[in-house]
Each structure stands twice: as structure tokens, then as C-alpha cells.
């Protein structure tokens, strides 16, 4: 969360703080100018940023957790739009799947299904109180646990029972005793990842105190136990590092941001954090970053699924939405010689013409109220999931919310999804489709592939006839291209979001079990009753039959 506040200068200490903020803004403006110049030239030298602080002795289970302040409720942060241009003269979505597929896809087998943090939730560390909206729901599955983080609070669940084993606690409990803004701020916009290469948890949130300085706070577990010990790091930026998204790659943890100064968009920033150093707990961990121009925002880094690693030296793939295209960059980091680090692109991958749902804004209907919900359709939705298969082919899957158009029925919103192959060479759209089998709006999706190449897409669903629900649709690797089927309801919400609040999401999270590489785990928000600041979340797992 980030709230911009102004304060009068009443002391020399306050004056120093304001002067530091001015320097931070000037540095960011310079970075923006350099970024614009670099992108025009097609290249840029990586900026090296060392961790401003580090420690390696913290153990989460030994910390009772910070009590939640129940005295306020507020919108987590103002919505900040990123650059996006709709397709000119758009009429209808020619990639829309307008009927429920008759494909005989294998059914899914349900696994765990339980409520995550939200209204009425309690765990071993006490009750959860909703303070902020939207919840920014994220969560990933590990060897034996599921870790969920909703904006400013964190809980660890048993994968086998669904029971909460630690939490809920404030997110900055992870930085107890760390010092600085990472310990004193609890600003959310979290990311939860499970590093399948080393069986470590990677947990992060930003710290964005009013006026700066601004940080990304990262905790990398020492084992597969999310309640155990952590190596902790803080990286400082010269602007407000909004909407962080991260991916695990063999040579780094890649993180993307939308940068603001503090409310003026300054372009996307892409960073590679030294994974090996952070796993080892090294005090000299650094990151290498590129600042893009204000023409680009909403970038996603590729996040590795499965046990087959990309070939040594394969760059991380970074993607965002273009006009009727997906833009693809390649980030190659060299930890020995920084001059050899490159960030190349973008290469525009043409796709079927689309326009953003709701023009990127708010129009998703709900039953029983005139209050509509935010689509967040100006950007691609987390994750950009990467997988390399046994036969050597590579695939990326990603999704975003689009306007369907007026063919067969009135205009509504749906989820467009893609499978991109050969990203290391000449990237190609292997398949694409907009899942719109009826007039229900589907948005806020997250997508992944299992080891067989089957796909699962989770999303929110709502219309003037139903209140927001959580669903998923699947496809077998051998199904007809460009189709999904077997739509399944995870939970049908019994409440609509009312009052003055339109925000929803701002993201959801589909992950794949690292043990069997078959079971999908999905988490997102819903409501049990009409209201505002009374959201709940759900965690659900399922497997497409035949994956083994």
C-alpha cells in the first residue's frame, strides 16, 4: 500500500528528510531521462545496486508476530495506470471462444480447498482483520506448505491438511529486528514464490514510506520450511517501486516494477537479484537493473515451473502488452562482468487484435448492485509461467482481460490467454484464445502448465445475474488448439462489493506443486456477504486426470 501524505517541516531532522526526498526525486528524473535515451538507442548499461542492509539469523517460527492495527480501513493504494494503447477500429474479438467446448477434456480431481485470510479468518497467531482493499492475493505451494500473503498479512498453511500452522501476522513480521523501513513499514504489494531449484521460499514486499526512500524487502528461506530461518535483504530505489512482480530463474530472481516519482509514471524498471548470493546468505548480494522509458509499463518476468531447467546462459524472458501484440525482452545477467549484462528488445509478437476490458478501467457488473469492479486490464496478469519440456521445447503462458465485443451478445469482458513457444529463438504464438463461453465476465486470471503440457486458467467471474465467483478452466495438451473446457466453480460468492470501492484483485496466483509437478494451486478473493472491506480469499488445489 502507498498513501501520499504531506507534512510540515518542524525540525532539522524533518528538513533533512525532505531534502533526501528531493534528491531521490531528482535521481529518478535523471534515470527516466537516461532510460528514454537508452531505449531509443536500443541498449543501456546495467545499473548495479547493492543491498543496503542484510542479515541471516532470523527465524520466523520464533517470532509471535506483530499485532494488527484494527483502527482503520482504507484503499490499499491509489490505482496507477500504465501505458497501453487499444487496437484502433476494434469491433469484436476474433479469437473469442464463444461456446462451451465439446472437447472431451479429462476431468479434474479436487484436492485441498480452504479459506485463506479474509473476513472471519483466524489462525494460531490470532484473528485476521481486513484493513485494506484490494487484497493483492498471492500465494504459492512448496514441498509441504502453502504460503499466502494478502496485502499486509501473511499465513503459512499445511499443504496436506489445509490448516494454518503460522499466522496470520503482519507481513513485516518477516523483518522483525531488521531495522529501517523494511521493519517499520508494512506496505504490502507482496510476492510469494517457491524456488524449486533450491527448495527455498522467496517472500517480498515493498516499503514505501511517505516521501521515501523506497525499498524492496526480500526474505529467502534457508530451507523448505517457511516458518524457519531466512536470509533478509533490502534494496533501495530512487523512485516509488510500484506493483512489483518476480520470477525465479537459475541465475537470478528477476523483479519488475512500475516506477513513479512519486505519482508521475517514470517507466518500468527490471532488475536481476543475485539468486546464488541470496540463497547463500551473502552480505555482498547485489542486483543489476535497467530503467525503461515511459513508453513501457506492466512488465512480467518469466517464472520457472518444473524440473527441466533452461539451457545454461538462457536469458530470462520479460513480457508486456503492446497494441495487438505481446512485447518480449531478453535479460541476460553476467555477475562477473557487468558490461556483459544485456537487456534486449522488445520484439513485438503479433496476436489477434484486442482491446482492454473496460478500457483498462472499471465496468465488471455484479448482481444486486450498480457498483462495478475494476478490470486492471491495462496490463498482463501474473504469472508469466515458463516451462521446458522433456523434448526440449520451451513455452510461456500468460493472460489478460479483454473486451469481447458485440458478436452474439452484448459487450462484456473475458480472459485472453496465450501459449508462446520458442522464446529463445523466434517466438511464435502456438495458441491463443479469449475464453468467453457465455455473457459472464471473466477477469483477474492466473495461468500455468503442468508437466504434461496441460493448462489451467483460474479467474474471477461475475455478471448482472451472479455475484463474483472463483472458477477455473482447463485443457489437455492434446485438445484442439485455442480451446478451454471443463469450467469448474471453486466457490460461488454470496456477496457483492458495494459502497464506493471498485478495486478488485489486484492479482491472483496459480502455482504448480513442485513435488508431483501436476497439481495446480490457485488463490484469489471473493465475498460472503454484500459490503466493503469484508472480502474473503480461497485456496484450492486440483489435478487434471492423467497427469502422473
XYZ file of C-alpha atoms in Angstrom:
548
model
C 0.000 0.000 0.000
C 1.129 3.572 -0.506
C -0.507 6.710 0.765
C 0.909 10.094 -0.222
C 0.804 12.499 2.697
C 2.273 15.995 3.215
C 3.868 17.100 6.454
C 5.134 20.458 7.669
C 8.854 20.739 8.422
C 9.180 21.323 12.161
C 12.793 20.299 12.844
C 16.209 19.958 11.257
C 15.607 16.207 11.140
C 12.432 16.774 9.111
C 14.316 19.171 6.838
C 16.945 16.520 6.169
C 14.175 14.052 5.380
C 12.600 16.447 2.859
C 15.991 17.200 1.281
C 16.629 13.469 0.941
C 13.261 13.087 -0.765
C 14.130 15.901 -3.208
C 17.425 14.201 -4.041
C 15.536 10.932 -4.552
C 13.121 12.600 -6.984
C 15.951 14.273 -8.906
C 17.786 10.953 -9.189
C 14.666 9.297 -10.525
C 14.089 12.054 -13.072
C 17.660 11.569 -14.288
C 17.094 7.804 -14.505
C 13.925 8.441 -16.509
C 15.838 10.639 -18.956
C 18.604 8.063 -19.258
C 16.001 5.326 -19.725
C 14.285 7.234 -22.549
C 17.615 7.804 -24.272
C 18.734 4.203 -23.778
C 15.548 2.696 -25.125
C 15.753 4.942 -28.169
C 19.303 3.713 -28.745
C 18.292 0.103 -28.151
C 20.818 -0.556 -25.386
C 21.764 0.529 -21.883
C 24.416 -0.295 -19.322
C 23.090 -2.128 -16.285
C 22.858 -0.216 -13.032
C 24.408 -2.133 -10.117
C 22.599 -1.758 -6.785
C 23.935 -3.420 -3.646
C 21.686 -4.380 -0.765
C 21.535 -1.522 1.719
C 21.095 -3.967 4.571
C 21.318 -7.719 5.127
C 21.158 -10.295 7.910
C 20.863 -14.080 8.143
C 19.922 -15.091 11.687
C 16.151 -14.511 11.752
C 13.805 -17.480 12.394
C 10.117 -16.852 11.674
C 8.625 -19.502 13.999
C 10.419 -17.875 16.953
C 8.502 -14.647 16.348
C 4.981 -14.335 17.732
C 4.058 -11.832 15.049
C 3.161 -8.175 15.067
C -0.400 -7.357 16.188
C -2.699 -5.972 13.541
C -3.922 -2.409 13.967
C -7.715 -2.621 13.681
C -8.357 1.113 13.931
C -8.597 1.863 10.218
C -9.707 0.577 6.845
C -8.614 2.144 3.616
C -7.980 1.533 -0.032
C -4.523 -0.021 -0.184
C -3.104 2.392 -2.721
C -4.390 4.570 -5.479
C -4.647 2.836 -8.818
C -1.760 3.787 -11.061
C -2.314 3.190 -14.767
C 0.496 2.079 -17.066
C 0.953 2.811 -20.795
C -1.420 0.888 -23.004
C -2.969 1.695 -26.407
C -6.115 -0.079 -27.590
C -6.410 -1.528 -31.062
C -7.725 1.122 -33.480
C -11.114 0.403 -35.078
C -11.683 -2.625 -32.856
C -15.063 -4.290 -33.339
C -15.078 -7.824 -31.978
C -12.554 -10.272 -30.574
C -11.829 -12.687 -33.417
C -10.077 -15.085 -31.003
C -13.120 -15.459 -28.745
C -14.270 -18.946 -27.774
C -17.971 -18.144 -27.588
C -19.296 -21.574 -26.669
C -18.517 -24.137 -24.012
C -16.198 -26.570 -25.768
C -17.451 -30.030 -26.629
C -13.862 -31.287 -26.328
C -13.771 -34.313 -24.070
C -11.091 -32.941 -21.771
C -10.098 -35.150 -18.864
C -11.883 -34.177 -15.658
C -10.011 -32.735 -12.733
C -9.628 -34.248 -9.303
C -10.132 -31.793 -6.456
C -7.515 -31.612 -3.737
C -7.417 -29.165 -0.862
C -9.994 -26.390 -0.652
C -9.990 -23.976 2.259
C -10.498 -20.338 3.124
C -7.377 -18.235 3.232
C -7.050 -14.935 5.020
C -10.018 -12.624 4.926
C -13.106 -11.635 6.849
C -13.661 -14.028 9.759
C -10.366 -15.907 9.343
C -8.311 -16.880 12.377
C -5.192 -18.946 12.846
C -2.703 -19.969 15.528
C -1.482 -16.379 15.850
C -4.957 -14.893 16.279
C -7.781 -13.409 14.235
C -7.395 -11.664 10.909
C -8.863 -8.199 10.457
C -9.396 -6.794 6.987
C -7.756 -3.387 6.791
C -7.066 -2.782 3.135
C -8.668 -3.399 -0.211
C -7.952 -4.824 -2.678
C -6.256 -7.804 -1.001
C -3.482 -8.290 -3.614
C -3.889 -12.025 -3.110
C -0.763 -14.061 -3.748
C 0.322 -17.499 -2.610
C 2.430 -20.406 -3.755
C 2.811 -24.101 -2.997
C 6.034 -25.639 -1.737
C 7.256 -29.065 -0.667
C 4.888 -29.325 2.312
C 3.315 -25.893 2.790
C 1.223 -23.247 1.084
C 2.209 -19.664 1.890
C -0.409 -16.958 1.358
C 0.167 -13.218 1.611
C -2.744 -10.792 1.286
C -1.548 -7.229 1.136
C -0.233 -6.640 4.659
C -0.664 -10.081 6.273
C 0.980 -13.485 5.958
C -0.064 -17.073 6.856
C 1.611 -20.454 6.383
C -0.701 -23.445 5.760
C -0.076 -27.178 5.797
C -0.341 -28.459 2.237
C -1.709 -31.815 3.353
C -4.426 -30.608 5.752
C -5.123 -27.001 4.788
C -4.694 -25.974 8.426
C -2.904 -22.740 9.245
C 0.352 -23.562 11.043
C 1.637 -19.988 11.436
C -0.175 -16.665 11.199
C -1.908 -14.511 10.436
C 0.815 -11.970 11.150
C 1.699 -8.634 9.649
C 3.896 -9.034 6.602
C 6.747 -7.063 8.123
C 6.962 -9.691 10.873
C 9.426 -11.230 8.403
C 11.685 -8.240 9.082
C 11.464 -8.119 12.862
C 14.756 -6.794 14.205
C 15.985 -5.969 10.706
C 15.846 -2.217 11.152
C 14.900 0.532 8.745
C 11.800 0.866 6.613
C 11.503 -2.895 5.987
C 10.877 -3.394 9.695
C 8.841 -0.270 10.439
C 6.694 -0.193 7.277
C 4.103 -2.793 6.317
C 3.143 -1.617 2.865
C 2.160 -4.829 1.077
C 2.029 -5.402 -2.677
C 3.610 -8.770 -1.829
C 5.109 -11.552 -3.909
C 5.282 -15.212 -2.820
C 7.480 -17.609 -4.806
C 8.819 -21.081 -4.215
C 12.284 -21.582 -5.675
C 12.010 -25.151 -6.963
C 15.698 -25.279 -7.860
C 16.886 -24.982 -4.266
C 13.646 -25.620 -2.322
C 13.564 -22.139 -0.809
C 10.800 -19.627 -0.225
C 11.224 -16.151 -1.701
C 8.954 -13.656 0.049
C 8.951 -9.932 -0.646
C 7.035 -6.703 -0.227
C 7.871 -3.075 -0.773
C 8.468 -0.422 1.896
C 7.335 2.956 0.594
C 7.138 5.470 3.464
C 5.757 8.881 2.585
C 8.401 10.874 0.744
C 10.811 7.922 0.536
C 13.337 6.479 0.458
C 11.746 3.406 -1.160
C 12.781 -0.227 -0.744
C 12.087 -3.775 -1.858
C 12.338 -6.097 1.151
C 13.223 -9.723 0.370
C 13.389 -12.769 2.647
C 14.862 -16.002 1.225
C 14.323 -19.070 3.396
C 17.235 -21.297 4.390
C 15.190 -24.486 3.970
C 11.888 -25.655 2.510
C 10.192 -24.743 5.812
C 8.534 -21.337 5.511
C 8.449 -20.974 9.300
C 12.223 -21.452 9.629
C 15.282 -19.270 9.096
C 15.711 -16.554 6.473
C 18.365 -14.514 4.737
C 16.995 -10.973 4.539
C 17.805 -8.111 2.172
C 16.727 -4.545 1.446
C 17.323 -2.853 -1.903
C 16.751 0.888 -2.237
C 15.380 2.705 -5.309
C 15.325 6.352 -6.328
C 11.589 6.271 -7.056
C 8.429 4.570 -5.850
C 8.697 0.915 -6.956
C 5.022 0.105 -7.526
C 3.395 -3.221 -8.470
C 6.443 -5.493 -8.082
C 6.322 -8.870 -9.838
C 9.019 -11.534 -9.605
C 10.176 -14.777 -11.171
C 12.672 -17.495 -10.284
C 15.389 -18.230 -12.842
C 18.599 -20.267 -12.448
C 20.892 -17.233 -12.467
C 18.745 -14.664 -10.627
C 15.487 -13.630 -9.064
C 14.053 -11.278 -11.678
C 11.792 -8.453 -10.477
C 9.828 -5.830 -12.413
C 8.333 -2.564 -11.189
C 6.275 0.369 -12.405
C 8.289 3.370 -11.198
C 6.700 6.633 -10.029
C 8.096 9.998 -8.827
C 6.103 9.789 -6.616
C 2.855 9.874 -8.639
C 4.216 10.594 -12.122
C 4.916 7.458 -14.098
C 8.633 7.061 -14.768
C 8.696 3.865 -16.831
C 9.206 0.219 -15.970
C 12.291 -0.987 -14.113
C 13.631 -4.534 -14.479
C 16.130 -5.991 -12.007
C 18.073 -9.234 -11.640
C 18.835 -10.073 -7.997
C 21.812 -12.341 -7.334
C 19.989 -15.572 -6.527
C 23.078 -17.615 -5.611
C 24.294 -14.957 -3.187
C 20.896 -14.566 -1.545
C 20.409 -18.329 -1.153
C 23.863 -18.488 0.457
C 23.125 -15.523 2.717
C 25.987 -13.461 1.322
C 26.349 -9.914 2.604
C 27.539 -8.776 -0.837
C 24.353 -9.621 -2.733
C 23.618 -7.136 -5.485
C 21.162 -6.584 -8.298
C 21.577 -5.315 -11.834
C 18.780 -3.138 -13.191
C 17.596 -1.463 -16.368
C 15.318 1.581 -16.375
C 12.936 1.647 -19.343
C 11.281 4.676 -20.849
C 7.802 5.919 -20.012
C 6.521 4.067 -23.083
C 6.623 0.765 -21.192
C 4.870 -0.490 -18.063
C 3.251 -3.582 -16.624
C 6.150 -5.924 -17.419
C 6.250 -9.511 -16.133
C 9.399 -11.647 -15.702
C 9.318 -15.336 -16.593
C 8.898 -17.640 -13.581
C 10.250 -21.180 -13.851
C 7.957 -24.198 -13.432
C 9.071 -27.823 -13.482
C 12.343 -29.663 -13.042
C 13.777 -29.127 -16.527
C 15.985 -26.046 -16.391
C 16.601 -23.791 -19.375
C 19.977 -24.250 -21.016
C 22.851 -22.569 -19.200
C 23.000 -18.908 -20.172
C 19.393 -18.726 -21.359
C 18.157 -15.180 -20.641
C 15.104 -14.507 -18.574
C 12.088 -13.566 -20.701
C 10.175 -10.396 -19.864
C 6.824 -9.526 -21.412
C 4.143 -6.841 -21.504
C 1.136 -5.856 -23.605
C 1.564 -3.966 -26.858
C -1.090 -2.857 -29.326
C -2.308 -6.145 -30.843
C 0.973 -7.691 -29.739
C 2.976 -9.057 -26.856
C 6.328 -7.365 -26.334
C 9.184 -9.721 -25.415
C 12.567 -8.752 -23.957
C 15.542 -10.973 -23.060
C 17.514 -10.222 -19.885
C 20.948 -11.849 -19.710
C 22.846 -11.119 -16.487
C 26.595 -11.566 -16.009
C 27.583 -11.471 -12.336
C 31.312 -11.425 -13.152
C 31.458 -8.730 -15.828
C 28.616 -6.227 -15.595
C 29.467 -4.824 -19.020
C 28.342 -8.148 -20.488
C 24.865 -7.896 -18.968
C 22.259 -7.150 -21.633
C 18.562 -6.326 -21.812
C 17.473 -6.623 -25.441
C 14.165 -5.949 -27.116
C 11.349 -5.568 -27.278
C 10.387 -7.953 -30.051
C 6.707 -7.495 -30.909
C 4.868 -10.819 -31.207
C 1.690 -10.192 -33.269
C -1.519 -11.566 -31.756
C -5.214 -11.386 -32.657
C -6.469 -7.820 -32.215
C -7.785 -6.963 -28.758
C -8.991 -4.071 -26.668
C -8.621 -3.941 -22.911
C -11.662 -4.869 -20.849
C -13.399 -1.716 -19.638
C -10.777 0.333 -21.460
C -8.427 -0.812 -18.711
C -10.738 0.624 -16.065
C -13.938 -0.270 -14.225
C -17.029 -1.940 -15.717
C -17.354 -5.518 -14.402
C -21.007 -5.975 -13.285
C -22.223 -7.697 -10.117
C -25.688 -8.991 -9.248
C -27.766 -6.828 -6.956
C -25.809 -3.589 -7.224
C -24.874 -0.877 -9.685
C -21.338 -0.875 -8.315
C -18.959 -2.251 -10.944
C -15.485 -3.685 -10.459
C -12.044 -2.811 -11.757
C -10.660 -4.905 -14.618
C -6.970 -3.933 -14.258
C -6.856 -4.717 -17.961
C -4.123 -2.243 -18.865
C -1.519 -4.927 -18.054
C -0.808 -8.651 -18.326
C -1.748 -10.714 -15.283
C 0.754 -12.536 -13.083
C 2.356 -15.059 -13.747
C 4.348 -15.275 -16.966
C 4.883 -19.001 -16.420
C 7.813 -20.702 -18.197
C 8.290 -24.416 -18.731
C 10.834 -26.503 -20.619
C 9.614 -29.948 -21.638
C 11.438 -33.251 -21.926
C 11.522 -32.988 -25.726
C 13.367 -29.674 -25.394
C 10.642 -27.228 -26.435
C 10.045 -24.143 -24.300
C 6.692 -22.482 -23.607
C 5.418 -19.347 -21.909
C 1.796 -18.880 -20.844
C 0.204 -15.593 -19.796
C -3.232 -13.930 -19.723
C -5.009 -10.568 -19.546
C -8.574 -9.203 -19.565
C -10.119 -8.037 -22.845
C -13.330 -6.689 -24.322
C -15.145 -9.380 -26.274
C -17.265 -7.123 -28.483
C -20.810 -7.460 -29.726
C -20.938 -10.723 -31.679
C -23.789 -12.974 -30.418
C -24.302 -10.942 -27.255
C -23.721 -7.567 -25.679
C -20.219 -6.376 -24.901
C -18.588 -7.935 -21.845
C -15.159 -8.821 -20.509
C -13.219 -12.063 -20.794
C -9.781 -13.533 -20.289
C -7.411 -13.751 -23.257
C -4.673 -16.376 -22.821
C -1.617 -17.353 -24.859
C 0.944 -20.094 -25.218
C 4.148 -18.725 -26.736
C 6.770 -21.196 -27.958
C 10.429 -20.853 -28.931
C 11.103 -17.722 -26.838
C 14.867 -18.403 -27.015
C 14.762 -18.167 -30.809
C 11.997 -16.618 -32.888
C 8.994 -16.531 -30.532
C 5.728 -17.775 -32.000
C 2.121 -17.848 -30.845
C 1.402 -21.571 -30.602
C -2.165 -20.924 -29.472
C -4.328 -18.058 -28.216
C -7.947 -17.669 -27.230
C -10.357 -15.456 -25.351
C -12.404 -17.614 -23.006
C -15.929 -16.186 -23.354
C -18.399 -19.107 -23.474
C -21.300 -17.006 -22.152
C -22.112 -13.458 -21.078
C -20.412 -13.780 -17.696
C -17.370 -11.539 -17.360
C -14.132 -13.384 -16.573
C -11.055 -11.482 -15.457
C -8.214 -11.246 -12.889
C -6.745 -14.520 -14.166
C -3.620 -16.542 -13.497
C -2.409 -19.376 -15.716
C 0.074 -22.257 -15.605
C 1.008 -25.567 -17.297
C 1.669 -28.939 -15.666
C 4.488 -31.287 -16.721
C 2.257 -32.932 -19.349
C 1.603 -29.601 -21.086
C -1.980 -29.368 -19.757
C -3.130 -25.833 -18.945
C -5.222 -24.441 -16.085
C -6.544 -20.878 -16.002
C -8.054 -19.519 -12.782
C -10.094 -16.296 -12.696
C -12.905 -14.275 -11.151
C -16.355 -14.462 -12.778
C -19.245 -12.054 -12.324
C -22.285 -10.671 -14.156
C -25.548 -8.841 -13.579
C -27.010 -12.233 -12.669
C -24.331 -13.596 -10.321
C -22.074 -12.226 -7.634
C -18.312 -12.591 -8.023
C -17.176 -16.226 -8.083
C -13.870 -18.045 -8.435
C -13.555 -20.544 -11.286
C -11.017 -22.314 -13.420
C -10.990 -23.865 -16.888
C -8.562 -26.430 -18.268
C -7.286 -28.049 -21.439
C -5.366 -31.224 -22.193
C -2.177 -30.849 -24.187
C -3.808 -32.871 -26.967
C -7.080 -30.924 -27.113
C -7.954 -28.838 -30.157
C -5.780 -25.724 -30.120
C -7.163 -22.420 -28.825
C -9.797 -24.039 -26.580
C -10.513 -24.416 -22.892
C -13.169 -26.635 -21.350
C -14.290 -28.250 -18.110
C -15.090 -24.941 -16.391
C -15.301 -25.568 -12.643
C -16.518 -23.308 -9.855
C -14.136 -23.136 -6.899
C -16.505 -21.032 -4.816
C -19.609 -19.041 -5.725
C -19.513 -15.796 -3.793
C -22.675 -14.814 -1.942
C -21.773 -11.144 -1.648
C -21.118 -8.201 -3.939
C -18.659 -5.417 -3.274
C -20.686 -2.276 -2.606
C -20.172 1.242 -1.309
C -17.563 3.361 -3.056
C -14.990 0.609 -3.543
C -14.390 -0.662 -7.095
C -10.929 -2.213 -6.745
C -10.685 -5.994 -7.145
C -7.610 -8.166 -7.122
C -5.116 -6.549 -7.939
C -3.916 -10.022 -8.883
C -4.420 -13.729 -8.230
C -1.920 -16.596 -8.273
C -1.792 -20.028 -9.921
C 1.194 -22.203 -8.956
C 2.177 -25.822 -9.635
C 3.097 -28.328 -6.928
C 6.872 -28.913 -7.034
C 6.512 -32.487 -5.718
C 4.302 -34.084 -8.393
C 4.537 -31.236 -10.954
C 0.865 -31.937 -11.714
C -1.292 -30.359 -9.009
C -2.389 -26.752 -9.543
C -2.908 -24.428 -6.562
C -4.963 -21.266 -7.053
C -5.810 -18.420 -4.691
C -7.907 -15.268 -5.126
C -10.650 -13.215 -3.465
C -14.447 -13.448 -3.136
C -17.165 -12.099 -0.797
C -19.524 -13.977 1.507
C -21.865 -11.004 2.021
C -22.555 -7.638 0.432
C -20.281 -4.933 1.763
C -16.988 -3.109 1.658
C -13.708 -4.231 3.249
C -15.253 -7.631 4.000
C -13.511 -9.767 1.404
C -12.503 -13.379 1.889
C -9.982 -15.464 -0.018
C -9.937 -19.082 -1.105
C -7.144 -21.575 -1.705
C -7.967 -24.528 -3.978
C -5.908 -27.333 -5.476
C -6.789 -29.720 -8.309
C -5.097 -32.043 -10.774
C -6.016 -32.813 -14.366
C -6.566 -36.554 -14.564
C -3.870 -38.400 -16.448
C -1.009 -36.270 -15.152
C 1.299 -38.508 -13.147
